[in-house]
Coordinates of C-alpha atoms and ligand atoms in Angstrom, one line a residue:
X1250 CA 3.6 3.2 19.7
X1251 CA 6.2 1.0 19.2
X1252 CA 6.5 -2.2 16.5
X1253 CA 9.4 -3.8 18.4
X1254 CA 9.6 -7.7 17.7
X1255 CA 7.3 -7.2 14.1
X1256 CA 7.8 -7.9 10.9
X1257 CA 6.6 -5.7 8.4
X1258 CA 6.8 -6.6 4.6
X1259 CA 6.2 -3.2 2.5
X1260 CA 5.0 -4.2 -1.6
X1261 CA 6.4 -0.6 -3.8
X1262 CA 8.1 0.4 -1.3
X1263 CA 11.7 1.8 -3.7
X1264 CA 9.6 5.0 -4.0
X1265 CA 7.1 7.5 -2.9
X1266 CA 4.3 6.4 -0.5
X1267 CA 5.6 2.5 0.4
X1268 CA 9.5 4.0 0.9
X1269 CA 7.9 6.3 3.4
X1270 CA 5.9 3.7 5.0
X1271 CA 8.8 1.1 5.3
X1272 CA 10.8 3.9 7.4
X1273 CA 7.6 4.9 9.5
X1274 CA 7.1 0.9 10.3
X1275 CA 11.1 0.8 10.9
X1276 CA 11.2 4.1 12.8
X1277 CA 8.8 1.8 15.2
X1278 CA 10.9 -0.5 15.5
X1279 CA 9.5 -3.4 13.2
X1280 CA 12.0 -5.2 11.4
X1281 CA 10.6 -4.2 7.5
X1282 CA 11.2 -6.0 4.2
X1283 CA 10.7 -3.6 1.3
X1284 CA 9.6 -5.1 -2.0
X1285 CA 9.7 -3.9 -6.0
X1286 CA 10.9 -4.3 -8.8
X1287 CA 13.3 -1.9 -8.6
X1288 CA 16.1 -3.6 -6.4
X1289 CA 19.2 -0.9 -6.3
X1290 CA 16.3 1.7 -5.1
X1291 CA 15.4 -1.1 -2.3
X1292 CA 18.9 -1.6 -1.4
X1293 CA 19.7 1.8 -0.7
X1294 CA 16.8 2.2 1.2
X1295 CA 17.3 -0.8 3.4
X1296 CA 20.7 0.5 4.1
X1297 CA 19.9 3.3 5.0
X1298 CA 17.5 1.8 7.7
X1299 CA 19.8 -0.3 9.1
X1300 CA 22.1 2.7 9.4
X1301 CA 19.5 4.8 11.3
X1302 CA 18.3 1.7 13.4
X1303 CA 22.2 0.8 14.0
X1304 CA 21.1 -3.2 13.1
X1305 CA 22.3 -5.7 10.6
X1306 CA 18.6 -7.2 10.9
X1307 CA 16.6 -4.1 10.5
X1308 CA 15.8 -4.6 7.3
X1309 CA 16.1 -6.7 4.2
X1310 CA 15.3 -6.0 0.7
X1311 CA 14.2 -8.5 -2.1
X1312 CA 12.7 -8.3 -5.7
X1313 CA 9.0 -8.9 -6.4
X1314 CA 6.7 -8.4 -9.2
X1315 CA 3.7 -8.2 -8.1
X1316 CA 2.1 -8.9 -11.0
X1317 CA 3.7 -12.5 -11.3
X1318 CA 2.5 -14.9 -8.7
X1319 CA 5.9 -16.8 -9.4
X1320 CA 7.0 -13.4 -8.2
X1321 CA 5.4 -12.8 -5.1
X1322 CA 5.7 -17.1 -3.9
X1323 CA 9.5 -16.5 -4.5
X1324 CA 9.5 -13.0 -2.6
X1325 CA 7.2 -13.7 0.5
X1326 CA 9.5 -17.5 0.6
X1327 CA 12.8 -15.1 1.0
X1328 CA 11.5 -12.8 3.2
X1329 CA 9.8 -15.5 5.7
X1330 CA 13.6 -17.5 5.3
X1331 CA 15.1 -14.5 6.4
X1332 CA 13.1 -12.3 8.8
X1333 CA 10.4 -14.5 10.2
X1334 CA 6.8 -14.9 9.7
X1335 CA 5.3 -11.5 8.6
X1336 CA 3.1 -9.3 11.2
X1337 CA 2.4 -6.7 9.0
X1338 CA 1.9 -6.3 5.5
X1339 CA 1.4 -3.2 3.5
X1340 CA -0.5 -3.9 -0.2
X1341 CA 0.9 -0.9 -1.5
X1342 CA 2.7 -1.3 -4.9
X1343 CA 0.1 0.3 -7.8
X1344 CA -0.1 1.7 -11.3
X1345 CA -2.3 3.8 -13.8
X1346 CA -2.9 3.2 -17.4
X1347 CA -5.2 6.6 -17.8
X1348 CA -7.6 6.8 -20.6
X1349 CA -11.2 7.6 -21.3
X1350 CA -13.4 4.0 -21.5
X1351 CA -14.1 4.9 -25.2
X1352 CA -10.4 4.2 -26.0
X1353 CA -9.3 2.1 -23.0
X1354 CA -7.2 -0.7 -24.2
X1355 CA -7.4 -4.5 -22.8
X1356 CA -4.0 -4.4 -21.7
X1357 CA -4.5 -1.1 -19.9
X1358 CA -7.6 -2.8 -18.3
X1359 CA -5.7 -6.1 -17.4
X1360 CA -2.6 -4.4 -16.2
X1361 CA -4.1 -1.9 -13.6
X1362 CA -6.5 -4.5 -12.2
X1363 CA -3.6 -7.3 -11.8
X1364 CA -0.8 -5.1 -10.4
X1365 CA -3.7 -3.2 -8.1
X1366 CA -6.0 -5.7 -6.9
X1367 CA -5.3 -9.0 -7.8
X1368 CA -2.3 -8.9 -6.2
X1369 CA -3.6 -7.8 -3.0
X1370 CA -5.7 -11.3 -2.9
X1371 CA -2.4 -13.1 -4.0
X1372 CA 0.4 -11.4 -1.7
X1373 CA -2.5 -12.0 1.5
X1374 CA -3.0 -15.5 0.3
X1375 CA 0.8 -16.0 1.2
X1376 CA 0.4 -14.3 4.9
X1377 CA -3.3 -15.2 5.7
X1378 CA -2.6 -19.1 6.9
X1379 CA 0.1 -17.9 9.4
X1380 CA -1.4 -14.3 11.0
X1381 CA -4.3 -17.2 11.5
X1382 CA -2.4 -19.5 13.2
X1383 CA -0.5 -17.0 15.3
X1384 CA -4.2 -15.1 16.1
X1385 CA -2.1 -11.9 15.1
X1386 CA -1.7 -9.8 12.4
X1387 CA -2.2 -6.3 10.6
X1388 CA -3.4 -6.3 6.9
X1389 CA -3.1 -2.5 5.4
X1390 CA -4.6 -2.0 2.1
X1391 CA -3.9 1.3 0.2
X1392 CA -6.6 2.5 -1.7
X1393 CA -7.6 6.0 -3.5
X1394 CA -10.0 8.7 -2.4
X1395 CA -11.4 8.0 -6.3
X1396 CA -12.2 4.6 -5.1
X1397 CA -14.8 6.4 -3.8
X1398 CA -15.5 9.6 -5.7
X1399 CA -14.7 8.3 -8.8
X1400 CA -12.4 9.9 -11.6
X1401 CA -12.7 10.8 -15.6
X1402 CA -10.4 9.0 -17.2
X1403 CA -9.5 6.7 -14.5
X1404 CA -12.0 3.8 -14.6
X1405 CA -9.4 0.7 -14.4
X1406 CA -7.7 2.4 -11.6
X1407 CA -11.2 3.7 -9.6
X1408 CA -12.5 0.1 -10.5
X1409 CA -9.6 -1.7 -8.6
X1410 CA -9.5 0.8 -5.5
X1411 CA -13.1 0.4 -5.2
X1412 CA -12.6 -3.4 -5.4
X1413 CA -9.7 -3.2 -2.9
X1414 CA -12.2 -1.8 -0.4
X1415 CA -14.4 -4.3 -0.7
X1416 CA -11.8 -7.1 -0.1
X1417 CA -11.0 -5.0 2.9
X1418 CA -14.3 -5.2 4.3
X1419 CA -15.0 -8.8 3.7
X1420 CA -11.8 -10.3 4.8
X1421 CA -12.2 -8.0 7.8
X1422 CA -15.0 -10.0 8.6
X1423 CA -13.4 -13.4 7.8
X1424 CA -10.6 -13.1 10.2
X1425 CA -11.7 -10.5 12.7
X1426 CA -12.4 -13.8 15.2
X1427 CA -9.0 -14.7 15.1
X1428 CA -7.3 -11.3 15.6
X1429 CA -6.2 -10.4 12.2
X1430 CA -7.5 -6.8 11.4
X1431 CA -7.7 -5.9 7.9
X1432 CA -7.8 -1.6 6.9
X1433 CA -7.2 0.3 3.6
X1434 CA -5.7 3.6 3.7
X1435 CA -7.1 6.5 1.2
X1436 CA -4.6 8.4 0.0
X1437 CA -5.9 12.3 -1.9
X1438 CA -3.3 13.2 -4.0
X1439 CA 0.1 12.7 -2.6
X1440 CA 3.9 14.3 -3.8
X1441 CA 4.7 11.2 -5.6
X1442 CA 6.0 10.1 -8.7
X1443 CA 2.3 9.2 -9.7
X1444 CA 1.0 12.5 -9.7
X1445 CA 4.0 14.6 -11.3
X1446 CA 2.4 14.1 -14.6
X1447 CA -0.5 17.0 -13.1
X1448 CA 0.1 20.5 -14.8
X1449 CA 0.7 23.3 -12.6
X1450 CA -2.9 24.5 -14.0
X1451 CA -4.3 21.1 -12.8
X1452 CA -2.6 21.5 -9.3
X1453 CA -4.2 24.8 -8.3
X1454 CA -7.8 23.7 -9.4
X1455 CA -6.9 20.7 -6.9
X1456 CA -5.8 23.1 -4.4
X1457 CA -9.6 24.5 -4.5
X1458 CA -10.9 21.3 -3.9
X1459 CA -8.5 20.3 -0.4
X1460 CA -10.0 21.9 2.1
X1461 CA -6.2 22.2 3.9
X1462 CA -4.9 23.5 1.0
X1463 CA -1.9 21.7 -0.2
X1464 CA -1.0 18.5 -1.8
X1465 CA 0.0 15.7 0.7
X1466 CA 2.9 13.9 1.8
X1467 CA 4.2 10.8 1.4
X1468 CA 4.8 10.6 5.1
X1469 CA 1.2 11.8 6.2
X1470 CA 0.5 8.7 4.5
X1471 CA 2.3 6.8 6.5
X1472 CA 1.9 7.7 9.5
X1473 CA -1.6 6.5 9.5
X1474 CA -0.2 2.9 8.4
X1475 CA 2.0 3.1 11.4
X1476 CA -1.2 3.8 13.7
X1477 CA -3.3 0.6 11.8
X1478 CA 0.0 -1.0 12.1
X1479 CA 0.2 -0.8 16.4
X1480 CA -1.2 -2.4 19.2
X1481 CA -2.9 0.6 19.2
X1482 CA -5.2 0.3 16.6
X1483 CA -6.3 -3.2 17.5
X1484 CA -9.9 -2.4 17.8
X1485 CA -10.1 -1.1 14.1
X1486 CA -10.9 -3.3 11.5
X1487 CA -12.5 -3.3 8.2
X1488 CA -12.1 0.5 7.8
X1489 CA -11.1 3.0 5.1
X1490 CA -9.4 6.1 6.7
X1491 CA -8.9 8.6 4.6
X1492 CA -6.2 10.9 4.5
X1493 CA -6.7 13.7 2.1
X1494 CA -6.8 16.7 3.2
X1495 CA -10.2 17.4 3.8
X1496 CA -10.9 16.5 -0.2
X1497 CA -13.5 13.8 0.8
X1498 CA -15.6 16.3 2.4
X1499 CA -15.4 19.4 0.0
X1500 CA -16.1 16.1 -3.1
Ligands
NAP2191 P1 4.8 5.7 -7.1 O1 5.8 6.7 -6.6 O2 4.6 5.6 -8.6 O3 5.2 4.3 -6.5 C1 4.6 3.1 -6.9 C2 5.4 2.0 -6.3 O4 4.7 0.8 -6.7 C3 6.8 2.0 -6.7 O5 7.6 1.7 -5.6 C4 6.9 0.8 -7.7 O6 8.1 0.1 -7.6 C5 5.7 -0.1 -7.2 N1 5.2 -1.0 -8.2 C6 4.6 -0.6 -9.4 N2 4.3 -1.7 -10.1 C7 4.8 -2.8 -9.4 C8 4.9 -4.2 -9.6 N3 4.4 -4.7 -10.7 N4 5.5 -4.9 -8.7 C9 6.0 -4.4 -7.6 N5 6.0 -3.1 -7.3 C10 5.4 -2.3 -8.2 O7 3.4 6.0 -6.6 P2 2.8 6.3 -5.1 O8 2.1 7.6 -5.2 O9 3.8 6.1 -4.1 O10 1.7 5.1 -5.0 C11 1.7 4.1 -4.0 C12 0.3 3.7 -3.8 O11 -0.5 4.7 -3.3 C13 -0.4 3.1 -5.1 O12 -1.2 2.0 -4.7 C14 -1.3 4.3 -5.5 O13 -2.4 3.9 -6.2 C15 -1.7 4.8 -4.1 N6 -2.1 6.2 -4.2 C16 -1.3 7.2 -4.5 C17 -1.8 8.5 -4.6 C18 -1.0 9.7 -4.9 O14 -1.6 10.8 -5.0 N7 0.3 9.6 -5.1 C19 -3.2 8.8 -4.2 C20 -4.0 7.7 -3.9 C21 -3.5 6.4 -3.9 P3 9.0 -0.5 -8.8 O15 8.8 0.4 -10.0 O16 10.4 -0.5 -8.3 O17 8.4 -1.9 -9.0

């Protein structure tokens, strides 16, 4: 599979799953811009992609808040100025704000929804018009197995995965005549930041429940978004592929 000639714009990728995407989708040989808040982490990890690819124009790195529209305008502007229009684009960036409903704050509601699923519709908004235009283009949406098992204490963050695969189903539809798939990703739970809050306790009850046995990877994660990514994968659209370990199955 190769992803020579592509752009690729990553949203979260200073950290855990979207770092590990941005190096599968460089590995490939797209061209990636990686996107967060958190620019030294960005930085590093765009050098170090140019250093493996041996290119000044491997990669590029800029600053975006995707929970500002300002934000993401000025951010998809740069990276368009610099790297071309944008092929791929991985909606990864996300949040929790855990709480039973009885207590769930407002802000805790608003914050989840905005940074998980609003700004899917407003980071596609700034890609859509061109992938049209070009009839090409790869849209990968990362979602939760909760999105649709559903979670105790998670209802903000199952209510905007859920909601992210429905925008993946009905934009599939919108722009399937003009090339442009659309896919979400499932993630189980993944070595990541996000889940180093579980107890030790907490871990080997999930252990019961993933039929492989072990927590996933940040890489096994990508590697799927590198296969929706290719030419390869141009006859999927509109899916959610799992990648959990089995955990959909077992429920
Ligand atoms: P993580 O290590 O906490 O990384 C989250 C990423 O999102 C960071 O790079 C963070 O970067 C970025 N981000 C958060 N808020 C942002 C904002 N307002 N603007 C821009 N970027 C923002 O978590 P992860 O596990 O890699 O999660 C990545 C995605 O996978 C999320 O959508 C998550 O819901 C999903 N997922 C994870 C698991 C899991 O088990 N880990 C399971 C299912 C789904 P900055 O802080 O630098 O902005």
């Amino acid at each position: 599979m190769s992803l020579e000639g592509k752009v690729a714009l990553v949203t979260g990728a200073s950290q855990g799953i979207g770092r590990a995407c941005a190096l599968e989708l460089a590995a490939a040989g797209a061209k990636v811009v990686v996107a967060a808040r958190n620019l030294a982490k960005l930085e590093d990890l765009a050098a170090e992609i140019r250093q493996t690819r041996n290119a000044a124009d491997a990669a590029a790195a800029f600053e975006l808040d995707v929970a500002s529209e300002e934000s993401i305008k000025k951010c998809f502007d740069l990276a368009e100025e610099c790297c071309g229009p944008i092929d791929i684009l991985i909606n990864n960036a996300g949040i929790t704000r855990d709480g039973l409903m009885l207590r769930m704050k407002r802000t805790d509601w608003d914050a989840v929804l905005n940074t998980n699923l609003t700004s899917m519709f407003l980071c596609i908004q700034q890609v859509l018009p061109g992938m049209i235009r070009r009839r090409q283009g790869r849209i990968i949406n990362i979602t939760s197995v909760v999105s649709q098992l559903g979670n105790p204490g998670q209802a903000n963050y199952v209510a905007s995965k859920a909601g992210i695969n429905g925008l993946t189903r009905a934009l599939a539809l919108e722009v399937a005549s003009r090339k442009v798939t659309v896919n979400a990703v499932a993630p189980g739970f993944i070595e990541t930041a996000m889940t180093e809050v579980i107890t030790l306790e907490q871990k080997e009850k999930l252990f019961a429940r993933i039929p492989l046995g072990r927590l996933g990877l940040p890489a096994d994660v990508a590697h799927a978004v590198g296969f929706l990514a290719s030419e390869e994968a141009s006859y999927i659209t509109g899916q959610v592929i799992h990648v959990n370990g089995g955990m959909y199955l077992a429920g």
